[in-house]
mmCIF file of N, CA and C in Angstrom:
data_model
loop_
_atom_site.group_PDB
_atom_site.id
_atom_site.type_symbol
_atom_site.label_atom_id
_atom_site.label_comp_id
_atom_site.label_asym_id
_atom_site.label_seq_id
_atom_site.Cartn_x
_atom_site.Cartn_y
_atom_site.Cartn_z
ATOM 1 N N UNK A 15 4.680 -13.739 -13.286
ATOM 2 C CA UNK A 15 3.712 -13.446 -12.230
ATOM 3 C C UNK A 15 4.452 -12.868 -11.031
ATOM 4 N N UNK A 16 3.990 -11.710 -10.594
ATOM 5 C CA UNK A 16 4.598 -11.064 -9.433
ATOM 6 C C UNK A 16 4.023 -11.660 -8.155
ATOM 7 N N UNK A 17 4.894 -11.962 -7.232
ATOM 8 C CA UNK A 17 4.458 -12.447 -5.923
ATOM 9 C C UNK A 17 4.548 -11.308 -4.933
ATOM 10 N N UNK A 18 3.624 -11.288 -3.970
ATOM 11 C CA UNK A 18 3.586 -10.218 -2.977
ATOM 12 C C UNK A 18 3.879 -10.792 -1.600
ATOM 13 N N UNK A 19 4.833 -10.192 -0.911
ATOM 14 C CA UNK A 19 5.195 -10.577 0.447
ATOM 15 C C UNK A 19 5.018 -9.361 1.352
ATOM 16 N N UNK A 20 4.638 -9.610 2.588
ATOM 17 C CA UNK A 20 4.386 -8.536 3.548
ATOM 18 C C UNK A 20 5.337 -8.674 4.734
ATOM 19 N N UNK A 21 5.976 -7.582 5.125
ATOM 20 C CA UNK A 21 6.763 -7.604 6.356
ATOM 21 C C UNK A 21 5.798 -7.695 7.540
ATOM 22 N N UNK A 22 6.313 -8.099 8.687
ATOM 23 C CA UNK A 22 5.468 -8.138 9.892
ATOM 24 C C UNK A 22 4.929 -6.745 10.201
ATOM 25 N N UNK A 23 5.764 -5.737 9.994
ATOM 26 C CA UNK A 23 5.328 -4.352 10.226
ATOM 27 C C UNK A 23 4.123 -4.019 9.346
ATOM 28 N N UNK A 24 4.206 -4.352 8.062
ATOM 29 C CA UNK A 24 3.102 -4.061 7.139
ATOM 30 C C UNK A 24 1.833 -4.799 7.568
ATOM 31 N N UNK A 25 1.969 -6.058 7.966
ATOM 32 C CA UNK A 25 0.796 -6.840 8.401
ATOM 33 C C UNK A 25 0.132 -6.198 9.614
ATOM 34 N N UNK A 26 0.943 -5.747 10.575
ATOM 35 C CA UNK A 26 0.386 -5.090 11.766
ATOM 36 C C UNK A 26 -0.326 -3.796 11.392
ATOM 37 N N UNK A 27 0.277 -3.020 10.507
ATOM 38 C CA UNK A 27 -0.337 -1.759 10.086
ATOM 39 C C UNK A 27 -1.646 -1.990 9.346
ATOM 40 N N UNK A 28 -1.692 -3.036 8.537
ATOM 41 C CA UNK A 28 -2.916 -3.348 7.794
ATOM 42 C C UNK A 28 -4.060 -3.700 8.739
ATOM 43 N N UNK A 29 -3.771 -4.490 9.765
ATOM 44 C CA UNK A 29 -4.797 -4.851 10.749
ATOM 45 C C UNK A 29 -5.261 -3.595 11.486
ATOM 46 N N UNK A 30 -4.305 -2.801 11.949
ATOM 47 C CA UNK A 30 -4.606 -1.583 12.685
ATOM 48 C C UNK A 30 -5.445 -0.611 11.859
ATOM 49 N N UNK A 31 -5.132 -0.521 10.571
ATOM 50 C CA UNK A 31 -5.775 0.475 9.703
ATOM 51 C C UNK A 31 -6.915 -0.094 8.860
ATOM 52 N N UNK A 32 -7.226 -1.375 9.096
ATOM 53 C CA UNK A 32 -8.327 -2.035 8.381
ATOM 54 C C UNK A 32 -8.155 -1.941 6.864
ATOM 55 N N UNK A 33 -6.961 -2.304 6.411
ATOM 56 C CA UNK A 33 -6.646 -2.351 4.983
ATOM 57 C C UNK A 33 -6.359 -3.807 4.632
ATOM 58 N N UNK A 34 -7.042 -4.327 3.629
ATOM 59 C CA UNK A 34 -6.920 -5.740 3.276
ATOM 60 C C UNK A 34 -5.802 -5.984 2.252
ATOM 61 N N UNK A 35 -5.406 -7.257 2.123
ATOM 62 C CA UNK A 35 -4.426 -7.626 1.098
ATOM 63 C C UNK A 35 -4.974 -7.295 -0.283
ATOM 64 N N UNK A 36 -6.272 -7.494 -0.476
ATOM 65 C CA UNK A 36 -6.893 -7.179 -1.760
ATOM 66 C C UNK A 36 -6.765 -5.712 -2.114
ATOM 67 N N UNK A 37 -6.929 -4.850 -1.119
ATOM 68 C CA UNK A 37 -6.779 -3.412 -1.347
ATOM 69 C C UNK A 37 -5.339 -3.079 -1.737
ATOM 70 N N UNK A 38 -4.382 -3.708 -1.068
ATOM 71 C CA UNK A 38 -2.966 -3.479 -1.380
ATOM 72 C C UNK A 38 -2.675 -3.911 -2.817
ATOM 73 N N UNK A 39 -3.208 -5.057 -3.226
ATOM 74 C CA UNK A 39 -3.008 -5.537 -4.602
ATOM 75 C C UNK A 39 -3.558 -4.543 -5.617
ATOM 76 N N UNK A 40 -4.729 -3.977 -5.335
ATOM 77 C CA UNK A 40 -5.313 -2.984 -6.233
ATOM 78 C C UNK A 40 -4.393 -1.777 -6.358
ATOM 79 N N UNK A 41 -3.835 -1.323 -5.225
ATOM 80 C CA UNK A 41 -2.917 -0.174 -5.246
ATOM 81 C C UNK A 41 -1.706 -0.481 -6.126
ATOM 82 N N UNK A 42 -1.139 -1.672 -5.971
ATOM 83 C CA UNK A 42 0.073 -2.025 -6.714
ATOM 84 C C UNK A 42 -0.195 -2.220 -8.203
ATOM 85 N N UNK A 43 -1.294 -2.865 -8.532
ATOM 86 C CA UNK A 43 -1.592 -3.194 -9.931
ATOM 87 C C UNK A 43 -2.089 -1.984 -10.717
ATOM 88 N N UNK A 44 -2.855 -1.107 -10.063
ATOM 89 C CA UNK A 44 -3.456 0.023 -10.767
ATOM 90 C C UNK A 44 -3.359 1.308 -9.942
ATOM 91 N N UNK A 45 -2.135 1.792 -9.670
ATOM 92 C CA UNK A 45 -1.985 2.987 -8.829
ATOM 93 C C UNK A 45 -2.453 4.253 -9.546
ATOM 94 N N UNK A 46 -2.930 5.212 -8.762
ATOM 95 C CA UNK A 46 -3.240 6.536 -9.303
ATOM 96 C C UNK A 46 -1.971 7.366 -9.432
ATOM 97 N N UNK A 47 -0.992 7.082 -8.566
ATOM 98 C CA UNK A 47 0.264 7.813 -8.582
ATOM 99 C C UNK A 47 1.346 6.922 -7.990
ATOM 100 N N UNK A 48 2.585 7.176 -8.366
ATOM 101 C CA UNK A 48 3.717 6.429 -7.842
ATOM 102 C C UNK A 48 4.855 7.393 -7.550
ATOM 103 N N UNK A 49 5.751 6.974 -6.667
ATOM 104 C CA UNK A 49 6.889 7.824 -6.346
ATOM 105 C C UNK A 49 7.995 7.027 -5.706
ATOM 106 N N UNK A 50 8.984 7.760 -5.219
ATOM 107 C CA UNK A 50 10.113 7.137 -4.526
ATOM 108 C C UNK A 50 10.111 7.599 -3.088
ATOM 109 N N UNK A 51 10.364 6.653 -2.198
ATOM 110 C CA UNK A 51 10.431 6.955 -0.780
ATOM 111 C C UNK A 51 11.874 6.973 -0.311
ATOM 112 N N UNK A 52 12.054 6.769 0.977
ATOM 113 C CA UNK A 52 13.383 6.775 1.578
ATOM 114 C C UNK A 52 14.129 5.483 1.291
ATOM 115 N N UNK A 53 15.434 5.564 1.212
ATOM 116 C CA UNK A 53 16.332 4.405 1.116
ATOM 117 C C UNK A 53 15.951 3.459 -0.023
ATOM 118 N N UNK A 54 15.597 4.015 -1.170
ATOM 119 C CA UNK A 54 15.309 3.199 -2.345
ATOM 120 C C UNK A 54 13.942 2.553 -2.380
ATOM 121 N N UNK A 55 13.128 2.838 -1.398
ATOM 122 C CA UNK A 55 11.781 2.264 -1.388
ATOM 123 C C UNK A 55 10.898 2.999 -2.394
ATOM 124 N N UNK A 56 9.897 2.301 -2.887
ATOM 125 C CA UNK A 56 8.943 2.870 -3.831
ATOM 126 C C UNK A 56 7.615 3.104 -3.124
ATOM 127 N N UNK A 57 6.814 4.008 -3.677
ATOM 128 C CA UNK A 57 5.494 4.272 -3.109
ATOM 129 C C UNK A 57 4.449 4.215 -4.216
ATOM 130 N N UNK A 58 3.269 3.761 -3.864
ATOM 131 C CA UNK A 58 2.135 3.748 -4.779
ATOM 132 C C UNK A 58 0.911 4.234 -4.019
ATOM 133 N N UNK A 59 0.073 5.002 -4.704
ATOM 134 C CA UNK A 59 -1.114 5.612 -4.098
ATOM 135 C C UNK A 59 -2.351 5.245 -4.904
ATOM 136 N N UNK A 60 -3.459 5.036 -4.204
ATOM 137 C CA UNK A 60 -4.729 4.739 -4.878
ATOM 138 C C UNK A 60 -5.876 5.295 -4.060
ATOM 139 N N UNK A 61 -6.790 5.975 -4.736
ATOM 140 C CA UNK A 61 -7.988 6.512 -4.092
ATOM 141 C C UNK A 61 -9.070 5.434 -4.066
ATOM 142 N N UNK A 62 -9.639 5.240 -2.892
ATOM 143 C CA UNK A 62 -10.782 4.347 -2.719
ATOM 144 C C UNK A 62 -11.984 5.236 -2.412
ATOM 145 N N UNK A 63 -12.922 5.292 -3.347
ATOM 146 C CA UNK A 63 -14.060 6.202 -3.253
ATOM 147 C C UNK A 63 -14.784 6.025 -1.927
ATOM 148 N N UNK A 64 -15.021 7.137 -1.248
ATOM 149 C CA UNK A 64 -15.735 7.125 0.021
ATOM 150 C C UNK A 64 -14.888 6.751 1.217
ATOM 151 N N UNK A 65 -13.644 6.328 0.984
ATOM 152 C CA UNK A 65 -12.795 5.892 2.093
ATOM 153 C C UNK A 65 -11.554 6.764 2.253
ATOM 154 N N UNK A 66 -10.784 6.917 1.186
ATOM 155 C CA UNK A 66 -9.575 7.710 1.268
ATOM 156 C C UNK A 66 -8.527 7.233 0.289
ATOM 157 N N UNK A 67 -7.300 7.669 0.501
ATOM 158 C CA UNK A 67 -6.179 7.313 -0.360
ATOM 159 C C UNK A 67 -5.211 6.446 0.434
ATOM 160 N N UNK A 68 -4.914 5.272 -0.117
ATOM 161 C CA UNK A 68 -3.971 4.360 0.519
ATOM 162 C C UNK A 68 -2.598 4.553 -0.114
ATOM 163 N N UNK A 69 -1.586 4.598 0.752
ATOM 164 C CA UNK A 69 -0.188 4.653 0.316
ATOM 165 C C UNK A 69 0.467 3.331 0.692
ATOM 166 N N UNK A 70 1.091 2.692 -0.289
ATOM 167 C CA UNK A 70 1.828 1.454 -0.052
ATOM 168 C C UNK A 70 3.311 1.750 -0.264
ATOM 169 N N UNK A 71 4.130 1.404 0.731
ATOM 170 C CA UNK A 71 5.579 1.556 0.649
ATOM 171 C C UNK A 71 6.152 0.159 0.428
ATOM 172 N N UNK A 72 6.974 0.016 -0.631
ATOM 173 C CA UNK A 72 7.420 -1.327 -0.993
ATOM 174 C C UNK A 72 8.778 -1.323 -1.677
ATOM 175 N N UNK A 73 9.347 -2.512 -1.760
ATOM 176 C CA UNK A 73 10.544 -2.775 -2.546
ATOM 177 C C UNK A 73 10.137 -3.741 -3.657
ATOM 178 N N UNK A 74 10.759 -3.606 -4.816
ATOM 179 C CA UNK A 74 10.360 -4.429 -5.962
ATOM 180 C C UNK A 74 11.590 -5.043 -6.612
ATOM 181 N N UNK A 75 11.476 -6.336 -6.906
ATOM 182 C CA UNK A 75 12.489 -7.012 -7.707
ATOM 183 C C UNK A 75 11.796 -7.475 -8.982
ATOM 184 N N UNK A 76 12.504 -8.228 -9.811
ATOM 185 C CA UNK A 76 11.904 -8.623 -11.080
ATOM 186 C C UNK A 76 10.705 -9.550 -10.916
ATOM 187 N N UNK A 77 10.602 -10.258 -9.783
ATOM 188 C CA UNK A 77 9.500 -11.202 -9.649
ATOM 189 C C UNK A 77 8.723 -11.088 -8.334
ATOM 190 N N UNK A 78 8.998 -10.056 -7.519
ATOM 191 C CA UNK A 78 8.228 -9.927 -6.281
ATOM 192 C C UNK A 78 8.153 -8.488 -5.786
ATOM 193 N N UNK A 79 7.098 -8.240 -5.018
ATOM 194 C CA UNK A 79 6.921 -7.003 -4.277
ATOM 195 C C UNK A 79 7.069 -7.348 -2.799
ATOM 196 N N UNK A 80 7.837 -6.575 -2.059
ATOM 197 C CA UNK A 80 7.921 -6.716 -0.607
ATOM 198 C C UNK A 80 7.276 -5.475 -0.010
ATOM 199 N N UNK A 81 6.130 -5.672 0.629
ATOM 200 C CA UNK A 81 5.389 -4.561 1.204
ATOM 201 C C UNK A 81 6.004 -4.221 2.554
ATOM 202 N N UNK A 82 6.465 -2.977 2.685
ATOM 203 C CA UNK A 82 7.140 -2.511 3.893
ATOM 204 C C UNK A 82 6.141 -1.879 4.864
ATOM 205 N N UNK A 83 5.219 -1.057 4.333
ATOM 206 C CA UNK A 83 4.206 -0.425 5.175
ATOM 207 C C UNK A 83 3.000 -0.043 4.331
ATOM 208 N N UNK A 84 1.880 0.119 5.011
ATOM 209 C CA UNK A 84 0.617 0.488 4.364
ATOM 210 C C UNK A 84 -0.030 1.567 5.229
ATOM 211 N N UNK A 85 -0.412 2.671 4.599
ATOM 212 C CA UNK A 85 -0.869 3.854 5.332
ATOM 213 C C UNK A 85 -2.110 4.434 4.665
ATOM 214 N N UNK A 86 -3.033 4.949 5.476
ATOM 215 C CA UNK A 86 -4.074 5.815 4.918
ATOM 216 C C UNK A 86 -3.406 7.163 4.724
ATOM 217 N N UNK A 87 -3.018 7.469 3.495
ATOM 218 C CA UNK A 87 -2.359 8.738 3.184
ATOM 219 C C UNK A 87 -3.325 9.893 3.437
ATOM 220 N N UNK A 88 -4.574 9.653 3.109
ATOM 221 C CA UNK A 88 -5.644 10.612 3.393
ATOM 222 C C UNK A 88 -6.895 9.802 3.677
ATOM 223 N N UNK A 89 -7.504 10.049 4.814
ATOM 224 C CA UNK A 89 -8.707 9.302 5.209
ATOM 225 C C UNK A 89 -9.887 10.262 5.159
ATOM 226 N N UNK A 90 -10.901 9.875 4.409
ATOM 227 C CA UNK A 90 -12.083 10.733 4.286
ATOM 228 C C UNK A 90 -13.012 10.523 5.463
ATOM 229 N N UNK A 91 -13.594 11.591 5.908
ATOM 230 C CA UNK A 91 -14.594 11.528 6.974
ATOM 231 C C UNK A 91 -15.963 11.798 6.358
ATOM 232 N N UNK A 92 -16.982 11.213 6.914
ATOM 233 C CA UNK A 92 -18.359 11.428 6.454
ATOM 234 C C UNK A 92 -18.551 11.074 4.986
ATOM 235 N N UNK A 93 -17.778 10.083 4.506
ATOM 236 C CA UNK A 93 -17.925 9.588 3.128
ATOM 237 C C UNK A 93 -17.893 10.688 2.086
ATOM 238 N N UNK A 94 -16.950 11.592 2.175
ATOM 239 C CA UNK A 94 -16.828 12.672 1.185
ATOM 240 C C UNK A 94 -16.396 12.118 -0.155
#
């Protein structure tokens, strides 16, 4: 079982951007796309219909995810 931990930075960004822990879990468990970020960090992307695409920046070990930041990679306006 993977455990998820959030940095203080990630928690602040989630509050600011109105992104829940549940949304982050969905991105990690079932991403639409994945990639590599800076300094060995990983990225995962997920489209939320009517809202936008969330990008999660994280580090991963064999038994945990450390969430570094959470971003609206693309935010839809007018529920496109």
